Coordinates of C-alpha atoms in Angstrom, one line a residue:
Chain A
X1 CA 4.8 -22.3 7.5
X2 CA 3.6 -25.3 5.3
X3 CA 0.3 -25.4 3.6
X4 CA -1.6 -28.3 2.4
X5 CA -3.1 -27.8 -1.0
X6 CA -6.8 -28.5 -1.5
X7 CA -6.3 -29.5 -5.0
X8 CA -3.6 -32.3 -5.6
X9 CA -3.4 -31.1 -9.3
X10 CA -2.6 -27.5 -8.3
X11 CA 0.5 -27.4 -10.3
X12 CA -1.2 -28.4 -13.6
X13 CA -4.0 -25.9 -12.9
X14 CA -1.5 -23.1 -12.2
X15 CA 0.6 -24.0 -15.3
X16 CA -2.6 -24.0 -17.5
X17 CA -3.6 -20.6 -16.2
X18 CA -0.2 -19.2 -16.7
X19 CA -0.2 -20.4 -20.3
X20 CA -3.4 -18.5 -20.9
X21 CA -1.8 -15.2 -19.9
X22 CA -0.7 -13.8 -23.1
X23 CA 1.4 -11.2 -21.4
X24 CA 3.9 -13.9 -20.3
X25 CA 4.8 -14.9 -23.8
X26 CA 4.9 -11.2 -24.9
X27 CA 7.3 -10.2 -22.2
X28 CA 9.3 -13.5 -22.1
X29 CA 8.1 -14.7 -18.5
X30 CA 8.7 -18.2 -17.5
X31 CA 7.0 -20.0 -14.6
X32 CA 10.1 -21.5 -13.0
X33 CA 8.3 -23.4 -10.2
X34 CA 5.1 -23.6 -8.2
X35 CA 4.7 -25.3 -4.8
X36 CA 1.9 -25.1 -2.1
X37 CA 1.7 -21.4 -1.5
X38 CA 4.9 -20.6 -3.4
X39 CA 5.7 -19.6 -7.0
X40 CA 8.7 -18.3 -8.9
X41 CA 8.5 -16.4 -12.2
X42 CA 11.6 -15.7 -14.2
X43 CA 12.2 -12.9 -16.8
X44 CA 15.4 -12.4 -18.6
X45 CA 16.6 -8.9 -19.1
X46 CA 15.1 -7.3 -22.2
X47 CA 16.2 -3.8 -23.4
X48 CA 12.8 -3.4 -24.8
X49 CA 11.1 -3.2 -21.3
X50 CA 13.0 -0.5 -19.8
X51 CA 12.4 2.9 -18.3
X52 CA 14.4 6.1 -19.1
X53 CA 17.7 5.0 -17.2
X54 CA 17.8 1.6 -18.9
X55 CA 16.5 -0.3 -15.8
X56 CA 13.6 -2.7 -16.0
X57 CA 10.4 -0.5 -15.8
X58 CA 8.8 -0.6 -12.4
X59 CA 5.5 -1.8 -14.0
X60 CA 7.3 -4.8 -15.5
X61 CA 9.0 -5.5 -12.2
X62 CA 5.5 -5.4 -10.8
X63 CA 4.1 -7.6 -13.4
X64 CA 6.3 -10.5 -12.5
X65 CA 5.8 -9.9 -8.8
X66 CA 2.0 -9.9 -9.2
X67 CA 2.0 -13.0 -11.4
X68 CA 4.1 -14.9 -8.9
X69 CA 1.8 -13.6 -6.1
X70 CA -1.3 -14.6 -7.8
X71 CA -0.1 -18.1 -8.6
X72 CA 1.3 -18.6 -5.1
X73 CA -2.2 -17.9 -3.8
X74 CA -3.9 -19.9 -6.6
X75 CA -1.9 -23.0 -5.7
X76 CA -3.9 -23.2 -2.5
X77 CA -7.3 -22.5 -3.9
X78 CA -9.8 -25.3 -4.7
X79 CA -10.0 -27.0 -8.1
X80 CA -13.0 -25.0 -9.6
X81 CA -11.8 -21.5 -8.8
X82 CA -10.3 -18.5 -10.3
X83 CA -7.7 -16.0 -8.8
X84 CA -7.8 -12.2 -9.3
X85 CA -5.6 -9.5 -7.8
X86 CA -7.6 -7.4 -5.4
X87 CA -4.7 -4.9 -4.6
X88 CA -0.9 -4.8 -4.0
X89 CA 1.7 -2.5 -2.8
X90 CA 5.3 -2.6 -3.9
X91 CA 8.5 -0.9 -2.8
X92 CA 11.2 -0.5 -5.6
X93 CA 14.3 -0.7 -3.4
X94 CA 17.2 -0.7 -5.9
X95 CA 17.6 -0.2 -9.7
X96 CA 16.3 -3.2 -11.6
X97 CA 19.6 -4.0 -13.3
X98 CA 20.6 -7.7 -14.0
X99 CA 20.8 -10.4 -16.5
X100 CA 17.7 -12.1 -15.3
X101 CA 15.0 -11.3 -12.9
X102 CA 13.1 -13.6 -10.5
X103 CA 9.9 -12.9 -8.7
X104 CA 9.5 -15.3 -5.6
X105 CA 6.2 -15.3 -4.0
X106 CA 5.0 -16.9 -0.7
X107 CA 1.5 -17.0 0.9
X108 CA 1.4 -15.5 4.3
X109 CA -2.2 -16.2 5.1
X110 CA -4.5 -18.2 2.8
X111 CA -8.3 -17.5 3.2
X112 CA -11.4 -18.9 1.8
X113 CA -11.9 -15.6 0.0
X114 CA -8.9 -13.4 0.5
X115 CA -5.2 -14.5 0.6
X116 CA -2.2 -12.4 1.6
X117 CA 1.0 -13.0 -0.3
X118 CA 4.5 -11.4 -0.2
X119 CA 6.5 -11.3 -3.4
X120 CA 10.2 -10.4 -3.7
X121 CA 11.9 -9.6 -7.0
X122 CA 15.6 -10.3 -7.2
X123 CA 18.0 -9.3 -10.0
X124 CA 20.6 -11.8 -10.8
X125 CA 24.0 -11.1 -12.5
X126 CA 26.9 -13.7 -12.5
X127 CA 24.8 -15.7 -9.9
X128 CA 24.8 -12.8 -7.5
X129 CA 21.4 -11.7 -6.3
X130 CA 20.1 -8.2 -5.4
X131 CA 16.7 -7.7 -4.0
X132 CA 15.0 -4.9 -6.2
X133 CA 11.5 -5.0 -5.1
X134 CA 9.2 -6.2 -2.3
X135 CA 5.4 -6.6 -2.7
X136 CA 2.6 -7.3 -0.3
X137 CA -0.6 -8.3 -2.1
X138 CA -4.3 -9.4 -1.6
X139 CA -5.7 -12.0 -3.9
X140 CA -9.3 -13.1 -4.1
X141 CA -10.6 -16.6 -4.9
X142 CA -13.7 -16.5 -7.2
X143 CA -15.7 -19.5 -8.1
X144 CA -14.7 -20.8 -11.4
X145 CA -16.3 -21.4 -14.7
X146 CA -17.4 -24.9 -13.7
X147 CA -19.1 -23.6 -10.6
X148 CA -20.7 -20.6 -12.3
X149 CA -22.4 -22.8 -14.9
X150 CA -23.5 -25.4 -12.3
Chain B
X1 CA -5.1 22.6 -6.4
X2 CA -2.9 24.3 -9.0
X3 CA 0.9 23.9 -9.0
X4 CA 3.5 26.2 -10.6
X5 CA 6.2 24.2 -12.4
X6 CA 9.8 25.1 -11.5
X7 CA 10.8 24.4 -15.0
X8 CA 9.0 26.2 -17.9
X9 CA 10.2 23.5 -20.3
X10 CA 8.7 20.7 -18.2
X11 CA 6.6 19.3 -21.1
X12 CA 9.6 18.9 -23.3
X13 CA 11.6 17.4 -20.5
X14 CA 8.8 14.9 -19.6
X15 CA 8.3 13.9 -23.3
X16 CA 12.1 13.4 -23.8
X17 CA 12.1 11.1 -20.8
X18 CA 9.0 9.2 -21.9
X19 CA 10.6 8.6 -25.3
X20 CA 13.6 7.1 -23.6
X21 CA 11.4 4.4 -21.9
X22 CA 11.5 1.5 -24.4
X23 CA 8.7 -0.2 -22.6
X24 CA 6.3 2.5 -24.0
X25 CA 6.9 1.6 -27.6
X26 CA 7.0 -2.1 -26.8
X27 CA 3.5 -2.0 -25.2
X28 CA 2.1 0.7 -27.4
X29 CA 1.7 3.5 -24.7
X30 CA 1.2 7.0 -25.8
X31 CA 1.8 10.2 -23.7
X32 CA -1.5 11.9 -24.3
X33 CA -0.9 15.1 -22.2
X34 CA 1.1 16.5 -19.4
X35 CA 0.4 19.6 -17.4
X36 CA 1.8 21.0 -14.1
X37 CA 1.3 18.1 -11.9
X38 CA -0.8 16.0 -14.1
X39 CA -0.2 13.4 -16.9
X40 CA -2.3 11.1 -19.1
X41 CA -1.0 7.9 -20.6
X42 CA -3.1 6.0 -23.2
X43 CA -2.8 2.4 -24.3
X44 CA -5.0 0.6 -26.8
X45 CA -6.3 -2.8 -25.9
X46 CA -3.9 -5.4 -26.9
X47 CA -4.7 -9.1 -26.8
X48 CA -1.0 -9.9 -26.3
X49 CA -1.0 -8.1 -22.8
X50 CA -3.7 -10.0 -21.1
X51 CA -4.1 -12.3 -18.1
X52 CA -6.0 -15.7 -18.1
X53 CA -9.4 -14.2 -18.5
X54 CA -8.6 -11.9 -21.4
X55 CA -8.4 -8.8 -19.3
X56 CA -5.5 -6.5 -19.4
X57 CA -3.0 -7.9 -17.0
X58 CA -2.9 -6.1 -13.6
X59 CA 0.9 -5.5 -14.1
X60 CA 0.2 -3.7 -17.4
X61 CA -2.6 -1.6 -15.8
X62 CA 0.0 -0.8 -13.2
X63 CA 2.7 0.1 -15.7
X64 CA 0.6 2.8 -17.3
X65 CA -0.6 4.0 -13.8
X66 CA 3.0 4.2 -12.7
X67 CA 4.2 6.0 -15.8
X68 CA 1.5 8.6 -15.5
X69 CA 2.2 9.1 -11.8
X70 CA 5.8 9.4 -12.4
X71 CA 5.5 12.1 -15.0
X72 CA 2.9 14.0 -13.2
X73 CA 5.4 14.3 -10.4
X74 CA 8.3 14.9 -12.8
X75 CA 6.5 17.8 -14.3
X76 CA 6.9 19.8 -11.1
X77 CA 10.6 18.8 -10.6
X78 CA 13.5 21.1 -11.4
X79 CA 15.3 21.0 -14.7
X80 CA 18.3 18.9 -13.8
X81 CA 16.6 16.1 -12.0
X82 CA 15.5 12.5 -12.4
X83 CA 12.3 10.8 -11.2
X84 CA 12.1 7.4 -9.8
X85 CA 9.3 5.4 -8.2
X86 CA 9.8 4.8 -4.5
X87 CA 6.7 2.7 -4.0
X88 CA 3.0 2.5 -4.9
X89 CA -0.2 0.8 -4.0
X90 CA -3.0 -0.1 -6.6
X91 CA -6.5 -1.4 -6.2
X92 CA -7.8 -3.3 -9.2
X93 CA -11.5 -2.5 -8.9
X94 CA -13.0 -3.9 -12.0
X95 CA -12.0 -6.2 -14.9
X96 CA -9.7 -4.2 -17.2
X97 CA -11.8 -4.7 -20.3
X98 CA -12.1 -1.9 -23.0
X99 CA -11.0 -0.7 -26.3
X100 CA -8.5 1.7 -24.8
X101 CA -7.2 2.4 -21.4
X102 CA -6.2 5.7 -19.9
X103 CA -4.1 6.3 -16.8
X104 CA -4.8 9.8 -15.4
X105 CA -2.4 11.0 -12.7
X106 CA -2.5 14.1 -10.4
X107 CA 0.0 15.2 -7.8
X108 CA -1.4 15.4 -4.4
X109 CA 1.6 16.8 -2.6
X110 CA 4.9 17.8 -4.4
X111 CA 8.0 17.8 -2.2
X112 CA 11.5 18.7 -2.7
X113 CA 12.4 15.1 -2.4
X114 CA 9.2 13.0 -2.2
X115 CA 6.0 13.6 -4.2
X116 CA 2.7 11.8 -3.5
X117 CA 0.6 11.2 -6.7
X118 CA -2.7 9.5 -7.3
X119 CA -3.4 7.8 -10.6
X120 CA -6.6 6.4 -12.0
X121 CA -6.9 3.9 -14.8
X122 CA -10.1 4.1 -16.8
X123 CA -11.2 1.6 -19.5
X124 CA -13.0 3.2 -22.4
X125 CA -15.5 1.6 -24.8
X126 CA -17.7 3.4 -27.2
X127 CA -16.8 6.6 -25.2
X128 CA -18.1 5.1 -22.0
X129 CA -15.6 5.0 -19.1
X130 CA -15.2 2.6 -16.2
X131 CA -12.6 3.1 -13.5
X132 CA -10.6 -0.1 -13.3
X133 CA -7.8 0.8 -10.9
X134 CA -6.7 3.4 -8.4
X135 CA -3.1 4.0 -7.4
X136 CA -1.4 5.9 -4.7
X137 CA 2.2 6.4 -5.2
X138 CA 5.4 8.0 -3.9
X139 CA 8.0 9.4 -6.3
X140 CA 11.5 10.7 -5.5
X141 CA 13.4 13.4 -7.2
X142 CA 17.1 12.6 -7.8
X143 CA 19.8 15.0 -8.9
X144 CA 20.1 14.5 -12.6
X145 CA 23.0 13.7 -14.9
X146 CA 24.1 17.3 -15.3
X147 CA 24.4 17.7 -11.5
X148 CA 26.1 14.4 -11.0
X149 CA 28.8 15.3 -13.4
X150 CA 29.2 18.7 -12.1
Chain C
X1 CA -20.2 10.3 -7.8
X2 CA -23.5 9.8 -5.9
X3 CA -24.4 6.6 -4.2
X4 CA -27.9 5.3 -3.2
X5 CA -27.7 3.6 0.2
X6 CA -29.3 0.2 0.5
X7 CA -30.3 1.0 4.1
X8 CA -32.4 4.1 4.6
X9 CA -31.3 4.0 8.3
X10 CA -27.6 4.0 7.4
X11 CA -26.8 6.9 9.6
X12 CA -28.3 5.4 12.8
X13 CA -26.6 2.1 12.1
X14 CA -23.2 3.8 11.6
X15 CA -23.5 5.9 14.6
X16 CA -24.6 2.8 16.7
X17 CA -21.4 1.1 15.5
X18 CA -19.2 4.0 16.1
X19 CA -20.5 4.2 19.7
X20 CA -19.5 0.6 20.3
X21 CA -15.8 1.4 19.3
X22 CA -14.3 2.1 22.8
X23 CA -11.3 3.5 21.1
X24 CA -13.3 6.5 20.0
X25 CA -14.1 7.7 23.6
X26 CA -10.6 6.9 24.8
X27 CA -8.9 9.0 22.1
X28 CA -11.6 11.7 22.0
X29 CA -12.9 11.0 18.4
X30 CA -16.2 12.4 17.4
X31 CA -18.3 11.2 14.4
X32 CA -18.9 14.7 12.8
X33 CA -21.0 13.5 9.8
X34 CA -21.9 10.5 7.7
X35 CA -23.5 10.5 4.2
X36 CA -24.0 7.9 1.5
X37 CA -20.4 6.8 1.0
X38 CA -18.9 9.6 3.1
X39 CA -17.8 10.0 6.7
X40 CA -15.9 12.7 8.7
X41 CA -14.3 11.9 12.0
X42 CA -12.9 14.6 14.2
X43 CA -10.1 14.5 16.8
X44 CA -8.9 17.5 18.8
X45 CA -5.3 17.7 19.4
X46 CA -4.2 15.8 22.5
X47 CA -0.6 16.0 23.8
X48 CA -1.0 12.5 25.2
X49 CA -1.2 11.0 21.6
X50 CA 2.0 12.3 20.1
X51 CA 5.3 10.8 18.7
X52 CA 8.7 12.1 19.6
X53 CA 8.5 15.5 18.0
X54 CA 5.2 16.4 19.6
X55 CA 3.1 15.6 16.3
X56 CA 0.1 13.5 16.4
X57 CA 1.5 9.8 16.2
X58 CA 1.2 8.3 12.6
X59 CA -0.8 5.5 14.2
X60 CA -3.4 7.8 15.6
X61 CA -3.7 9.8 12.4
X62 CA -4.2 6.4 10.8
X63 CA -6.8 5.4 13.4
X64 CA -9.1 8.3 12.5
X65 CA -8.5 7.8 8.7
X66 CA -9.4 4.1 9.1
X67 CA -12.5 4.8 11.1
X68 CA -13.7 7.4 8.6
X69 CA -13.0 5.0 5.8
X70 CA -14.8 2.0 7.4
X71 CA -17.8 4.0 8.1
X72 CA -18.0 5.6 4.7
X73 CA -18.0 2.1 3.2
X74 CA -20.5 0.9 6.0
X75 CA -23.0 3.6 5.0
X76 CA -23.5 1.8 1.7
X77 CA -23.8 -1.7 3.1
X78 CA -27.1 -3.5 3.7
X79 CA -28.9 -3.4 7.1
X80 CA -27.7 -6.8 8.5
X81 CA -24.0 -6.5 7.8
X82 CA -20.6 -5.8 9.5
X83 CA -17.7 -3.9 8.1
X84 CA -14.1 -4.8 8.7
X85 CA -10.8 -3.4 7.4
X86 CA -9.1 -5.7 4.9
X87 CA -6.0 -3.5 4.4
X88 CA -4.9 0.1 3.8
X89 CA -2.1 2.2 2.8
X90 CA -1.4 5.7 4.1
X91 CA 1.0 8.4 3.1
X92 CA 2.1 10.8 5.9
X93 CA 2.6 14.0 3.9
X94 CA 3.1 16.7 6.5
X95 CA 3.7 16.9 10.2
X96 CA 0.4 16.2 11.9
X97 CA 0.3 19.6 13.8
X98 CA -2.9 21.4 14.4
X99 CA -5.7 22.4 16.9
X100 CA -7.9 19.7 15.5
X101 CA -7.7 16.9 13.0
X102 CA -10.4 15.7 10.6
X103 CA -10.4 12.5 8.6
X104 CA -12.7 12.8 5.6
X105 CA -13.4 9.6 3.7
X106 CA -15.2 9.0 0.4
X107 CA -16.0 5.7 -1.2
X108 CA -14.5 5.2 -4.6
X109 CA -16.1 1.9 -5.6
X110 CA -18.6 0.1 -3.5
X111 CA -18.9 -3.6 -3.9
X112 CA -21.1 -6.5 -2.7
X113 CA -18.0 -7.8 -0.8
X114 CA -15.1 -5.3 -1.2
X115 CA -15.3 -1.5 -1.1
X116 CA -12.5 0.8 -2.0
X117 CA -12.4 4.1 0.0
X118 CA -10.0 7.1 0.1
X119 CA -9.6 9.0 3.3
X120 CA -7.8 12.4 3.8
X121 CA -6.7 13.7 7.1
X122 CA -6.4 17.5 7.5
X123 CA -5.0 19.4 10.3
X124 CA -6.8 22.6 11.2
X125 CA -5.5 25.6 12.9
X126 CA -7.2 29.0 13.1
X127 CA -9.6 27.7 10.3
X128 CA -6.6 27.1 7.9
X129 CA -6.4 23.5 6.7
X130 CA -3.3 21.4 5.8
X131 CA -3.5 18.0 4.4
X132 CA -1.3 15.6 6.5
X133 CA -2.2 12.2 5.3
X134 CA -3.8 10.3 2.4
X135 CA -5.3 6.8 2.8
X136 CA -6.4 4.3 0.2
X137 CA -8.3 1.4 1.9
X138 CA -10.2 -1.9 1.2
X139 CA -13.2 -2.7 3.4
X140 CA -15.1 -5.9 3.5
X141 CA -18.8 -6.5 4.2
X142 CA -19.6 -9.4 6.3
X143 CA -23.0 -10.9 7.1
X144 CA -24.1 -9.4 10.4
X145 CA -25.1 -10.9 13.7
X146 CA -28.8 -11.3 12.7
X147 CA -27.8 -13.3 9.6
X148 CA -25.2 -15.5 11.5
X149 CA -27.8 -16.4 14.2
X150 CA -30.4 -17.0 11.5
Chain D
X1 CA 20.5 -10.6 6.8
X2 CA 22.5 -8.9 9.5
X3 CA 23.2 -5.2 9.7
X4 CA 26.0 -3.2 11.3
X5 CA 24.6 -0.2 13.2
X6 CA 26.4 3.2 12.5
X7 CA 25.8 4.2 16.0
X8 CA 27.0 1.9 18.8
X9 CA 24.6 3.6 21.2
X10 CA 21.6 2.9 19.0
X11 CA 19.6 1.2 21.7
X12 CA 19.9 4.2 24.1
X13 CA 18.9 6.5 21.3
X14 CA 15.9 4.4 20.3
X15 CA 14.7 4.1 23.9
X16 CA 15.1 7.8 24.5
X17 CA 13.0 8.5 21.5
X18 CA 10.3 5.9 22.5
X19 CA 10.1 7.5 25.9
X20 CA 9.4 10.9 24.2
X21 CA 6.3 9.4 22.4
X22 CA 3.5 10.2 24.8
X23 CA 1.2 7.9 22.9
X24 CA 3.1 4.9 24.2
X25 CA 2.3 5.6 27.9
X26 CA -1.3 6.5 27.0
X27 CA -1.9 3.2 25.2
X28 CA 0.3 1.1 27.4
X29 CA 3.0 0.2 24.9
X30 CA 6.3 -1.2 26.0
X31 CA 9.5 -1.4 24.0
X32 CA 10.4 -5.0 24.5
X33 CA 13.6 -5.1 22.6
X34 CA 15.6 -3.4 19.9
X35 CA 18.5 -4.8 17.9
X36 CA 20.3 -3.7 14.6
X37 CA 17.4 -3.4 12.3
X38 CA 14.9 -5.0 14.6
X39 CA 12.4 -3.9 17.2
X40 CA 9.6 -5.5 19.2
X41 CA 6.7 -3.4 20.8
X42 CA 4.3 -5.1 23.2
X43 CA 0.8 -3.9 24.1
X44 CA -1.4 -5.8 26.6
X45 CA -5.1 -6.1 25.6
X46 CA -7.1 -3.1 26.6
X47 CA -10.9 -3.0 26.4
X48 CA -10.6 0.8 26.0
X49 CA -8.9 0.5 22.6
X50 CA -11.4 -1.7 20.7
X51 CA -13.5 -1.5 17.6
X52 CA -17.2 -2.5 17.5
X53 CA -16.7 -6.2 17.8
X54 CA -14.4 -6.0 20.8
X55 CA -11.2 -6.6 18.8
X56 CA -8.2 -4.3 19.1
X57 CA -9.0 -1.3 16.5
X58 CA -7.0 -1.7 13.3
X59 CA -5.6 1.8 14.0
X60 CA -4.1 0.6 17.3
X61 CA -2.7 -2.5 15.7
X62 CA -1.2 -0.2 13.1
X63 CA 0.2 2.2 15.8
X64 CA 2.3 -0.6 17.4
X65 CA 3.3 -1.9 13.9
X66 CA 4.4 1.5 12.9
X67 CA 6.3 2.3 16.1
X68 CA 8.2 -1.1 15.8
X69 CA 9.0 -0.4 12.1
X70 CA 10.2 3.1 12.8
X71 CA 12.5 2.1 15.5
X72 CA 13.9 -0.9 13.7
X73 CA 14.8 1.6 10.9
X74 CA 16.0 4.1 13.4
X75 CA 18.4 1.6 15.0
X76 CA 20.5 1.7 11.8
X77 CA 20.5 5.4 11.3
X78 CA 23.4 7.7 12.4
X79 CA 23.6 9.5 15.8
X80 CA 22.3 12.7 14.9
X81 CA 19.2 11.7 12.9
X82 CA 15.5 11.7 13.2
X83 CA 13.1 9.0 11.9
X84 CA 9.7 9.8 10.4
X85 CA 7.2 7.4 8.7
X86 CA 6.7 8.2 5.0
X87 CA 4.0 5.7 4.3
X88 CA 2.9 2.2 5.1
X89 CA 0.5 -0.5 4.0
X90 CA -1.0 -3.0 6.4
X91 CA -3.1 -6.1 5.9
X92 CA -5.4 -7.0 8.8
X93 CA -5.5 -10.8 8.5
X94 CA -7.3 -12.0 11.5
X95 CA -9.4 -10.6 14.3
X96 CA -7.1 -8.8 16.8
X97 CA -8.0 -10.9 19.9
X98 CA -5.5 -11.9 22.5
X99 CA -4.2 -11.3 25.9
X100 CA -1.2 -9.4 24.6
X101 CA -0.1 -8.0 21.2
X102 CA 3.4 -7.8 19.9
X103 CA 4.6 -6.0 16.8
X104 CA 7.8 -7.4 15.4
X105 CA 9.7 -5.3 12.9
X106 CA 12.7 -6.1 10.7
X107 CA 14.4 -3.9 8.2
X108 CA 14.6 -5.3 4.7
X109 CA 16.6 -2.6 3.1
X110 CA 18.3 0.3 5.0
X111 CA 19.2 3.4 2.9
X112 CA 20.8 6.6 3.5
X113 CA 17.5 8.4 3.2
X114 CA 14.8 5.8 2.9
X115 CA 14.5 2.4 4.7
X116 CA 12.1 -0.4 3.8
X117 CA 10.8 -2.3 6.9
X118 CA 8.3 -5.1 7.5
X119 CA 6.4 -5.4 10.7
X120 CA 4.2 -8.3 11.9
X121 CA 1.6 -8.1 14.6
X122 CA 0.9 -11.2 16.6
X123 CA -1.8 -11.9 19.2
X124 CA -0.7 -14.1 22.0
X125 CA -3.0 -16.1 24.3
X126 CA -1.8 -18.7 26.7
X127 CA 1.5 -18.6 24.8
X128 CA -0.2 -19.4 21.5
X129 CA 0.5 -16.9 18.6
X130 CA -1.7 -15.8 15.9
X131 CA -0.5 -13.4 13.2
X132 CA -3.1 -10.6 13.0
X133 CA -1.5 -8.0 10.7
X134 CA 1.4 -7.6 8.3
X135 CA 2.8 -4.2 7.4
X136 CA 5.2 -3.0 4.8
X137 CA 6.6 0.5 5.5
X138 CA 8.9 3.3 4.2
X139 CA 10.9 5.3 6.9
X140 CA 12.9 8.3 6.2
X141 CA 16.1 9.6 8.0
X142 CA 16.1 13.3 8.6
X143 CA 19.1 15.2 10.0
X144 CA 18.7 15.6 13.7
X145 CA 18.4 18.7 16.0
X146 CA 22.2 18.8 16.5
X147 CA 22.8 18.8 12.7
X148 CA 20.2 21.5 12.2
X149 CA 21.6 23.9 14.6
X150 CA 25.1 23.2 13.4

C-alpha cells in the first residue's frame, strides 16, 4: 500500500522532531530513513543497555520500535501537527542479540486522528537478520504549536 | 490476592538479577521494593531520556513498567529459574511529566510457565501522583542456569 | 477512583444502546448493571458457543469483556455521543468453564476523546469465582447522531 | 517466509478441531483454507451479530480473527498437540460493514511452546475489500490427549 503525504516536507519535519528527542542521542539511536508511512531507526549494540542475560533490554527494543512507529505515522500527518503514542503491544520473539538493531515501521491505516502502525525489530550480525520483536501500535495526531496559538 | 513465594530468598534473587541489568544503572533506575508478586521501580526525571515535547519517552516509561512487571513475576518463580518478557501492551494515558516516576507491578495470575502481570507508572511531583501509563504483560519462567547445566 | 457522569441519564442511554446490539440477544448476554465508569455483562454458559475443548470460545469471552468495557466508558460520555472500540488486548488466563460468566469493566482514565478501561471476565460455578480473562481496552467517543445531523 | 509442517496431516487435524468448535456453526463461520502457517475463516454478514450501529460486533470480528490465528499456529504444531490462545491484541480500524468477512492469519514466528501470529479481518462487498481489523496474537502448544494418557 502506498500513501501520499499531506506534507511534502515530511522528512524534514520528522528529522527535526527526532533531533528534539534527547533519548535518541543518549541511547545512540539513528534515524536511518523515513518515507511516506515508513521509518527505520538503528541502534548499535550497547552493553550498557542490557537485561540480566546480556540481551538488549525489552524496554530499549520497545523504545526503537515505538520511535520508528511514531515517525512512520508522523510522516503522513499534516504540517502543523504533533504525534504522540496512544498505546502499543509488542511480542519479544527471540533474544535481542546482535551487532546492531533496526526497527522498521510501516503504517497500516492512517487516520485523521488515529493511525495504526506495525513495527518490526531485527537484530543484525554479519549481515544476517533475525526478527526479535513485533509491535502493533496506535498513534494520535494532535494539532501542533502553530495551530494551538492560532 | 496474596501469593506464597516458592523461594524464601526471592528478594535476594530479584535484586541480584536487577543488578545484572546494565540498563538500570545507565538510566538511573532503582529497585524500590519487591514483595511476593509485587515490585516497584523508581526513576528520577532525566532530561536526557525525553521525547520531542520534553516528556519521558514512551519507551523509557515502558522500560520501567516492564522491569517492574518482570520482577513481580520473578518473585513468585522457583529458585533456579529465569524470567523473560513474552509480550506486553501499554497505554500511555497522560504526558509523562514529573520529578520522579514509579512503576508499580502486581501479578494477576502466576503460572508454572506463564504469568500475567499489570504494571502502572505514576509521575510524582510535590508528592502528588498522576498515572501516566498502564501495562498488561505476559512473563515466562525458564529453567535457570543451574538446571541447564545439570 | 470515583467519576462524575456528564449525563445524569447515562444508565438509560447505555441500556438503550445495549438493546440495539443484536449480538446480545443472539448470544444470551444480559446487562447486569452500569454505574459511573463501570459495567457488568452476564452470559450463562451455552454449549453452542464453545471451542474444541468445550470451553467458552476466546472470542465470546472477548465479546462480553468488550461490551462491558465499551459501556463502562460510555457511561461517562456526554448525552449526544457514540462509543466505539479502538483496540483491546486480552489475556486468557484459565479455561472458560463455568455455569455463568461475568465481564466486569472499570474505567481507568476517561478522556474527552479516548478512554482506557479494564475488564475482567470471571467464571462462576456454585458461587465460586475464577478469573478467566483480563482485558485492557481503548474506547473512543464520537459525536452522536444528533450532533451529526445538526 | 515458508514453514515446513511437522505433521503432514495438519489440514485434516485443523479441520477436525474446527468442526468441534460449536461456536463456528452457531455464528456461521466457515474454514475456507489452511496451509502451513496460514488459515482463512469466512463469515457472511449476519444482522443478528451486530453492535448498536449495525456493524459486526467487535467481539465477533475478534472471534474469527482468533480462530484463524489459532489454526494458522496449529497447522505447524505436532500431531498430538492442542492449541490454546494465550492472549491477543486487536485494532478495530474501520466499521465492520460488508457482505462477508474474512479473517486471514499468518504465523510470524512458530515456537515449540509459543507461536506469534498476525490476523487481518477484511470486509468484502461487491468483491471490494476493506481491512477492518488487525490482530497480533500469542498461541500456546499443549501436549494433546494422546500424550496426556500416555
